[in-house]
CSV table of C-alpha atoms (C1' of nucleotides) in Angstrom, one decimal:
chain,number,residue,atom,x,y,z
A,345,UNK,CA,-3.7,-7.7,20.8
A,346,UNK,CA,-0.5,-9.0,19.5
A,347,UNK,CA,1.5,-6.4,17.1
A,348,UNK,CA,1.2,-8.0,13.6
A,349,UNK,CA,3.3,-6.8,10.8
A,350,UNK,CA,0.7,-4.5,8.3
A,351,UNK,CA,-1.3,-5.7,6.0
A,352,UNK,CA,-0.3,-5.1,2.1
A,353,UNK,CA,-3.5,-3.7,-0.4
A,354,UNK,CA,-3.6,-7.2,-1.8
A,355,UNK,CA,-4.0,-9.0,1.7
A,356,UNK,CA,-6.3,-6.9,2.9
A,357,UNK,CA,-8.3,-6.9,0.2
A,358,UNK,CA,-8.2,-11.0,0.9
A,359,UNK,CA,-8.7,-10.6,4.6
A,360,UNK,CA,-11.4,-8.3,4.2
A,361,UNK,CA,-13.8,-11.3,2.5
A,362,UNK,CA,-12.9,-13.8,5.1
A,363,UNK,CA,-14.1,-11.3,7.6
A,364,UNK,CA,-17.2,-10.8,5.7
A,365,UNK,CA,-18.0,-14.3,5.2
A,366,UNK,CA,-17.2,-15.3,8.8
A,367,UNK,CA,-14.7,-18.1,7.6
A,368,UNK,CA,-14.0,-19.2,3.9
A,369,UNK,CA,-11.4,-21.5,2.1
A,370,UNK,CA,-8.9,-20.2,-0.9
A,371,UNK,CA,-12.0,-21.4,-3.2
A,372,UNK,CA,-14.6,-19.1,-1.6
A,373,UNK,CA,-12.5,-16.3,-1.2
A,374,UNK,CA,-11.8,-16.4,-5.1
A,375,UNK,CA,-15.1,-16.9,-6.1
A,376,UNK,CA,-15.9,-13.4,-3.5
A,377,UNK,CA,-13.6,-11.2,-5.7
A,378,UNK,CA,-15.1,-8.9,-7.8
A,379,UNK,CA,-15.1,-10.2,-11.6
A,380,UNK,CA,-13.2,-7.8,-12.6
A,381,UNK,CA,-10.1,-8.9,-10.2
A,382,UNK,CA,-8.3,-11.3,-12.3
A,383,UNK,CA,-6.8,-13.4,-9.9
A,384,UNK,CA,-5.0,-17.4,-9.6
A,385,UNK,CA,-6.3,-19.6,-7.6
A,386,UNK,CA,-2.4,-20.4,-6.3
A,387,UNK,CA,-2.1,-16.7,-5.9
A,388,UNK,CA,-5.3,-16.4,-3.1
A,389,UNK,CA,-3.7,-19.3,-1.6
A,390,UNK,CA,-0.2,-17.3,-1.1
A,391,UNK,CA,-2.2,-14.5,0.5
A,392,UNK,CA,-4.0,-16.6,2.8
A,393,UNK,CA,-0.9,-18.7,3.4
A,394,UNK,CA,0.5,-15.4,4.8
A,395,UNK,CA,-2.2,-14.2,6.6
A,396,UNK,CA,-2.0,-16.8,8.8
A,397,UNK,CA,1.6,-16.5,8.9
A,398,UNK,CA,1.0,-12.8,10.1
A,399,UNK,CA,-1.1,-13.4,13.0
A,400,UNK,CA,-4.5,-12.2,10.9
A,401,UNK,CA,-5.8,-15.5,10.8
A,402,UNK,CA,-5.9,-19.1,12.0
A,403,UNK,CA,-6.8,-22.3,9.5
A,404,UNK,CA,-8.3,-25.0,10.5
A,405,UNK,CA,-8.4,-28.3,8.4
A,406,UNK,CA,-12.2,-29.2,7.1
A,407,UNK,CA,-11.5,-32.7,4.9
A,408,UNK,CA,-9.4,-31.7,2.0
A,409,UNK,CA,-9.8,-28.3,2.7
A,410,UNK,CA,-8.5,-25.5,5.2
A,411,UNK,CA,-11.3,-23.2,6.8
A,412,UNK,CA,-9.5,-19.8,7.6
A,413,UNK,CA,-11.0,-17.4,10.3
A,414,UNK,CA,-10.5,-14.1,11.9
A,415,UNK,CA,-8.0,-14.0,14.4
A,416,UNK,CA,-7.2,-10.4,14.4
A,417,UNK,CA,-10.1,-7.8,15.3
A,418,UNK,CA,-11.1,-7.1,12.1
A,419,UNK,CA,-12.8,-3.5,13.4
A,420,UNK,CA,-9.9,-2.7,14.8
A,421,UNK,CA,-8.0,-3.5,11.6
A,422,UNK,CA,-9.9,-1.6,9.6
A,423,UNK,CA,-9.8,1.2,11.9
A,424,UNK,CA,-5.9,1.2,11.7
A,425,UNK,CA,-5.9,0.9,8.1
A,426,UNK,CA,-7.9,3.9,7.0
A,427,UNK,CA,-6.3,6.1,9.8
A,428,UNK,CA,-2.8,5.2,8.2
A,429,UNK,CA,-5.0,6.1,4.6
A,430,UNK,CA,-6.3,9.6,6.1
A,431,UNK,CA,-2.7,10.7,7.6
A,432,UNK,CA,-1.0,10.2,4.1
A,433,UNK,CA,-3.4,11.5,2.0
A,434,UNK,CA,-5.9,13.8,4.2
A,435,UNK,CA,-3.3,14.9,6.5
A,436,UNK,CA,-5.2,12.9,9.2
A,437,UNK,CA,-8.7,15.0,9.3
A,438,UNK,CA,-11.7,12.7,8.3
A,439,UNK,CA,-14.1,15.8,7.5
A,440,UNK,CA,-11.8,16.3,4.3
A,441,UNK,CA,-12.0,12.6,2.7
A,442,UNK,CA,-15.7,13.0,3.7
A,443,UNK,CA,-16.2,15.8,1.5
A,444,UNK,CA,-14.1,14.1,-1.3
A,445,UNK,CA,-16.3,10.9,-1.2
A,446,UNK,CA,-19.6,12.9,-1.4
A,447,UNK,CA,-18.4,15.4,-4.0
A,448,UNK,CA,-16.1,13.1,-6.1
A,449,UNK,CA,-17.1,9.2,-5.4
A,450,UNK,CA,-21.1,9.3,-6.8
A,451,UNK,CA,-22.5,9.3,-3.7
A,452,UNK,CA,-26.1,8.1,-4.2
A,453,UNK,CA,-29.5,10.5,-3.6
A,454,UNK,CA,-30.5,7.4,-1.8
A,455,UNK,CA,-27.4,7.5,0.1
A,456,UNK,CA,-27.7,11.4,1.7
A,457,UNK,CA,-30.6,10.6,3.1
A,458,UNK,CA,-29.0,7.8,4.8
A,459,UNK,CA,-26.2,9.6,6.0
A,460,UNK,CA,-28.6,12.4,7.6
A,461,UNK,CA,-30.0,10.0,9.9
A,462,UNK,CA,-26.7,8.8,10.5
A,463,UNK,CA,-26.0,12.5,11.3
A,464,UNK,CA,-29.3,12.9,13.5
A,465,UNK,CA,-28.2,9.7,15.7
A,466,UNK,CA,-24.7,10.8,16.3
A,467,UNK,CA,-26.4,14.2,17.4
A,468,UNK,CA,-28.0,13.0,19.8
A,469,UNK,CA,-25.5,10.8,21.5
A,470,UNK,CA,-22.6,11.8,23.2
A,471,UNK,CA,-19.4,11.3,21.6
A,472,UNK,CA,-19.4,7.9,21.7
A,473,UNK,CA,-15.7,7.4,20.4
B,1330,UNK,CA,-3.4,11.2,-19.0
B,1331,UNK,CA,-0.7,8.8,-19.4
B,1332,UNK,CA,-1.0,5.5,-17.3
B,1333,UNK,CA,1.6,6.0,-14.8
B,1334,UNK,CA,2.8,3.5,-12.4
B,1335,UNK,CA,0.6,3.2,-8.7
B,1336,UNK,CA,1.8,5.4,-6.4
B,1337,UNK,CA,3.0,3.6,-3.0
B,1338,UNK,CA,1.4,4.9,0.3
B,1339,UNK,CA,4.9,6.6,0.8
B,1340,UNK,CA,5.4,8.1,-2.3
B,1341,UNK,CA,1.7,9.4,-1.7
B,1342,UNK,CA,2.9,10.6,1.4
B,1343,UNK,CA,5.0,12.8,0.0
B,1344,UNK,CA,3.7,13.5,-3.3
B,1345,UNK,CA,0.5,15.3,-1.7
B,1346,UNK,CA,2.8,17.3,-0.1
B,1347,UNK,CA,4.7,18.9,-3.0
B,1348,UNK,CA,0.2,19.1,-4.5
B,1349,UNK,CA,-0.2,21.2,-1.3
B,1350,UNK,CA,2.9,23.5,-1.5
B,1351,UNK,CA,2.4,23.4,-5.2
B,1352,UNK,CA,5.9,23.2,-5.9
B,1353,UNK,CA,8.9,22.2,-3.1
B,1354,UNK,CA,12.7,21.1,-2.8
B,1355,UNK,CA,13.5,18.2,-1.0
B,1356,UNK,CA,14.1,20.2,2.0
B,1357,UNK,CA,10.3,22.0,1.7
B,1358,UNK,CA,9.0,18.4,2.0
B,1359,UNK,CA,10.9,17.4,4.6
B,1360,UNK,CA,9.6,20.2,7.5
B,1361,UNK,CA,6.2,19.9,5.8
B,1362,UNK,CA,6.3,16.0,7.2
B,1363,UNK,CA,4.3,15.5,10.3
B,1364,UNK,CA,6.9,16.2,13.4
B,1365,UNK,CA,5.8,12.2,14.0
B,1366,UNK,CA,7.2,11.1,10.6
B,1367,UNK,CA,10.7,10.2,11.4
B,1368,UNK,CA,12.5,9.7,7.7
B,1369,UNK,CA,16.1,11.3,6.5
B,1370,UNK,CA,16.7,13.6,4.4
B,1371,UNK,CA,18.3,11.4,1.8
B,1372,UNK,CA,15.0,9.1,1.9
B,1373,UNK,CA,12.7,12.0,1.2
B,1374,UNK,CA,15.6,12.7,-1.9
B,1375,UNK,CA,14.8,9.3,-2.9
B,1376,UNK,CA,11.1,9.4,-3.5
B,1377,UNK,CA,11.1,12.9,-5.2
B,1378,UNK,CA,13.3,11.2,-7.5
B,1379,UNK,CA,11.3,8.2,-8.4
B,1380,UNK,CA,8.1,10.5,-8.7
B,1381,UNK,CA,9.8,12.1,-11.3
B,1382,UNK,CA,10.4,8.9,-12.8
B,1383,UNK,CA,7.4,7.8,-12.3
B,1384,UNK,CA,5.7,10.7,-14.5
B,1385,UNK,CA,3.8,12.5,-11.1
B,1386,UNK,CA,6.5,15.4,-10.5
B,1387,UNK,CA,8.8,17.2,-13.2
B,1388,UNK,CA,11.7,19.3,-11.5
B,1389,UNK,CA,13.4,21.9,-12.2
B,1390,UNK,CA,16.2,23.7,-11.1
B,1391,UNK,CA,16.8,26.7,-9.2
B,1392,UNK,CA,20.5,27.2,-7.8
B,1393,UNK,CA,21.8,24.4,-6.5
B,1394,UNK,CA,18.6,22.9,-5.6
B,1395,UNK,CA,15.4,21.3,-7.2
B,1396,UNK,CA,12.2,22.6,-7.4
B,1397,UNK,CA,9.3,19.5,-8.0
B,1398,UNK,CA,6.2,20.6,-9.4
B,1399,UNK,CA,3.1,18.2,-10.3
B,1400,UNK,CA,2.8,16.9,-13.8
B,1401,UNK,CA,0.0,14.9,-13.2
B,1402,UNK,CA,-3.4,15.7,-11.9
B,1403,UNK,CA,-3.6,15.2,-8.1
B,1404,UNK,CA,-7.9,15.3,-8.1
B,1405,UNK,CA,-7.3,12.4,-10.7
B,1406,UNK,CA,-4.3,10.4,-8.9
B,1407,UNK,CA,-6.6,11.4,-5.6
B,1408,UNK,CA,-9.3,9.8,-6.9
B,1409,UNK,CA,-8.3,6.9,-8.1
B,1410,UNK,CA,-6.1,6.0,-5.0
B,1411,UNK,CA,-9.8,6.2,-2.8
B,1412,UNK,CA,-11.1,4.6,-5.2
B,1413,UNK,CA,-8.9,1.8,-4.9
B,1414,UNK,CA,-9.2,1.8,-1.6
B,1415,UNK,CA,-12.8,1.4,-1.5
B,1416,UNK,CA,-12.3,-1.6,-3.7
B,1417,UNK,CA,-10.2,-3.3,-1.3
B,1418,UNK,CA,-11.5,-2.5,2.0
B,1419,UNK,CA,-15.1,-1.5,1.4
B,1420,UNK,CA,-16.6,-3.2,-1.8
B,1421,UNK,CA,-16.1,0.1,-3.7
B,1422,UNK,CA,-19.0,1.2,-1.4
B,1423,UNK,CA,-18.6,4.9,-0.4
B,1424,UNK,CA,-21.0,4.9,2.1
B,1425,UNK,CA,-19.8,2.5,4.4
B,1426,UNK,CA,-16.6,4.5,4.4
B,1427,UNK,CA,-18.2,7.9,5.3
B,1428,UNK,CA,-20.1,6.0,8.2
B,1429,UNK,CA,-17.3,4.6,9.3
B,1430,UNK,CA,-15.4,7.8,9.6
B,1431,UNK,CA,-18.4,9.2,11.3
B,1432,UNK,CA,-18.5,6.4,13.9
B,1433,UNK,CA,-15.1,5.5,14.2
B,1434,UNK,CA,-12.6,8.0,13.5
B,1435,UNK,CA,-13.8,10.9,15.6
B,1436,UNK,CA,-15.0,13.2,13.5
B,1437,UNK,CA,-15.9,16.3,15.7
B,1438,UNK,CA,-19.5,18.0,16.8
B,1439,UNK,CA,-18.5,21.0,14.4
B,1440,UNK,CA,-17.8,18.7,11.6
B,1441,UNK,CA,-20.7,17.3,12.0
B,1442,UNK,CA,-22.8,20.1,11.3
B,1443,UNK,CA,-20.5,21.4,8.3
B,1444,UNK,CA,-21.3,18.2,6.9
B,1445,UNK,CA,-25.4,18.7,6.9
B,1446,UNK,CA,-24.5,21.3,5.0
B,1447,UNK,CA,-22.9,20.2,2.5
B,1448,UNK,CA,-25.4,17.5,1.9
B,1449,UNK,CA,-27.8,20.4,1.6
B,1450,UNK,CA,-25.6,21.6,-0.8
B,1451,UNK,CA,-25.5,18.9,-3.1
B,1452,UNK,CA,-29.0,18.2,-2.8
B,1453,UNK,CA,-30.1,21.4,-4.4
B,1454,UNK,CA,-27.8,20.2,-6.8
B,1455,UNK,CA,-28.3,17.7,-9.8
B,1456,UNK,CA,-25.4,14.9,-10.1
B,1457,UNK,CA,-22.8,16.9,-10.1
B,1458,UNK,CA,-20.6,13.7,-11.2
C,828,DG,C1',40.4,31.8,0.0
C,829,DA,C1',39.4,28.0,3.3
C,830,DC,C1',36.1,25.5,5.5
C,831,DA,C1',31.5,24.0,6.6
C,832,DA,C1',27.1,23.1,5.1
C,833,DT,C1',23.8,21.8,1.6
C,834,DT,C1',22.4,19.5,-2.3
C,835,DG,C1',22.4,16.4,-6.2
C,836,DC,C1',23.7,12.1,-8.1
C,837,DG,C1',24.6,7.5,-8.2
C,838,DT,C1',24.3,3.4,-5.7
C,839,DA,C1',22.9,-0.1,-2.5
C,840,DC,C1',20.3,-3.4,-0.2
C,841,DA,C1',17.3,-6.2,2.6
C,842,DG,C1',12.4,-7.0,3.1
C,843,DT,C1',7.9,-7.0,1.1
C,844,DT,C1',4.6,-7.8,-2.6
C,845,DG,C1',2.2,-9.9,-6.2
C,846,DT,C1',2.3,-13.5,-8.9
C,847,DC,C1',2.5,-18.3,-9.8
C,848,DC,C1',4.5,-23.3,-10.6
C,849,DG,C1',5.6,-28.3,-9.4
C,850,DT,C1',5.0,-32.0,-6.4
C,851,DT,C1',2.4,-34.4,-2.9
C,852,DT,C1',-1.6,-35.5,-0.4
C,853,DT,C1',-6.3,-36.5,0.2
C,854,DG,C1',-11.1,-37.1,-0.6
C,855,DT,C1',-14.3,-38.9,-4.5
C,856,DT,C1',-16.0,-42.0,-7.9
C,857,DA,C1',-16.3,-45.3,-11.6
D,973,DT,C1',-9.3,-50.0,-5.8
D,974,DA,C1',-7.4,-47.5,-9.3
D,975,DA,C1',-7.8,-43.3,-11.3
D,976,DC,C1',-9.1,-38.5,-11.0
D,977,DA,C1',-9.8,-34.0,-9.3
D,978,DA,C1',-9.1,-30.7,-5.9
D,979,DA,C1',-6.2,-29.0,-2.3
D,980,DA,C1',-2.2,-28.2,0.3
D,981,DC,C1',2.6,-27.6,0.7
D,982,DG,C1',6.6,-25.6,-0.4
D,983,DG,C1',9.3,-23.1,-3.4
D,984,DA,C1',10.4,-19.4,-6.6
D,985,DC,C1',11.3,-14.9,-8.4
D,986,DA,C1',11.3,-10.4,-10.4
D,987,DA,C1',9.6,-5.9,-9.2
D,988,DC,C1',8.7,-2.7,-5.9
D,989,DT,C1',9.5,-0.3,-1.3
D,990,DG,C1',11.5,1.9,2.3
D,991,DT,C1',15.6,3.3,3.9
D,992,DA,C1',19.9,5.4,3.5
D,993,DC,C1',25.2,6.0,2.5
D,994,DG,C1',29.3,8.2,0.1
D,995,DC,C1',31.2,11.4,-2.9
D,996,DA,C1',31.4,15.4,-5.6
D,997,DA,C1',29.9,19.9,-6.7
D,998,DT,C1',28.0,24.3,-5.2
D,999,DT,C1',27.3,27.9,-2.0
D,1000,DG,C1',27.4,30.6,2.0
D,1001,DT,C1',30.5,32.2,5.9
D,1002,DC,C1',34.6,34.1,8.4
DNA sequence: GACAATTGCGTACAGTTGTCCGTTTTGTTA
DNA sequence: TAACAAAACGGACAACTGTACGCAATTGTC
């Protein structure tokens, strides 16, 4: 698990869709932004371009095009990410961000329901870290 | 409201701070850092300073030192900055964040219970929103 | 009052970020 | 096969970030 240099909000907001989709060229990625993201095409390219360059990502060459995959653990990405996110803003403790996304991110009716079940399972499991 | 410049995850860092003490020197800010958060003096100096600009903090001044207060809202800028962050990493889902930070960011067996009640909470509530 | 400590103020600076353009290469199609 | 469209490649660049120094002014201490 080589050390890569961080991720900016841009990248990982790039990074993020390749992960979802598996693998995906500049074109896909664009077209996976939200609408409202208003976005070059040259511009996704940089951030792929630098991706790779960062150790997040490898390319490989499909015809014209370059198919870019995970090369990082994404998880563990993620993990690192929103840990750096809950020490700035939440002074580290999960239980507080928790509290703002129920109470001040619309958290669905659909959605508590959800989350008790979550709740249930975790109950009965040991912490499974 | 004016529309201030995005605050960077360092300036957040410290912003929140000066939120929490509800008003703070440079110094204040400085021991109220994590112990692990290894940054000078001059640095922290720095940041108040181009919150300031910025339009977050207003100062004033008390002896031979500065006293930073908030100007803007912190729910609001709090908000938007996880909101922002849902975009990027999490579709602007909340969910998926919340069970994330359930699953994997250790949150503890008496959070977990605080938590079920707070869902009670809300569900005797209407949309609070 | 002299000296040390503290602070503000101005300044600096390299690295990162977000954004994109111009040129070249490569499949595609008339 | 010549022309076209779509990509890559490589370069650019201003703004922002994180980090901090040096100096002067203020204040506390002996």
């Amino acid at each position: 698990m080589a050390d890569r240099p961080a991720l900016s909000r841009a990248e990982m907001e790039v990074a993020r869709i390749v992960w979802t989709l598996r693998e995906a060229t500049v074109r896909q990625v664009l077209d996976n932004l939200p609408e409202t993201r208003d976005i070059n095409y040259k511009t996704v390219q940089t951030f792929l371009r630098r991706l790779e360059a960062k150790g997040y990502l490898s390319s490989r060459r499909d015809g014209r095009s370059l198919i870019y995959t995970a090369d990082a653990r994404p998880r563990q990405v993620i993990r690192d990410t929103v840990r750096d996110f809950l020490n700035r803003l939440f002074n580290g403790e999960p239980l507080p961000l928790v509290e703002h996304l129920i109470r001040d991110q619309g958290l669905e009716k659909a959605d508590i329901s959800q989350l008790r079940a979550l709740l249930n399972e975790m109950e009965s499991q040991p912490g499974s870290k």
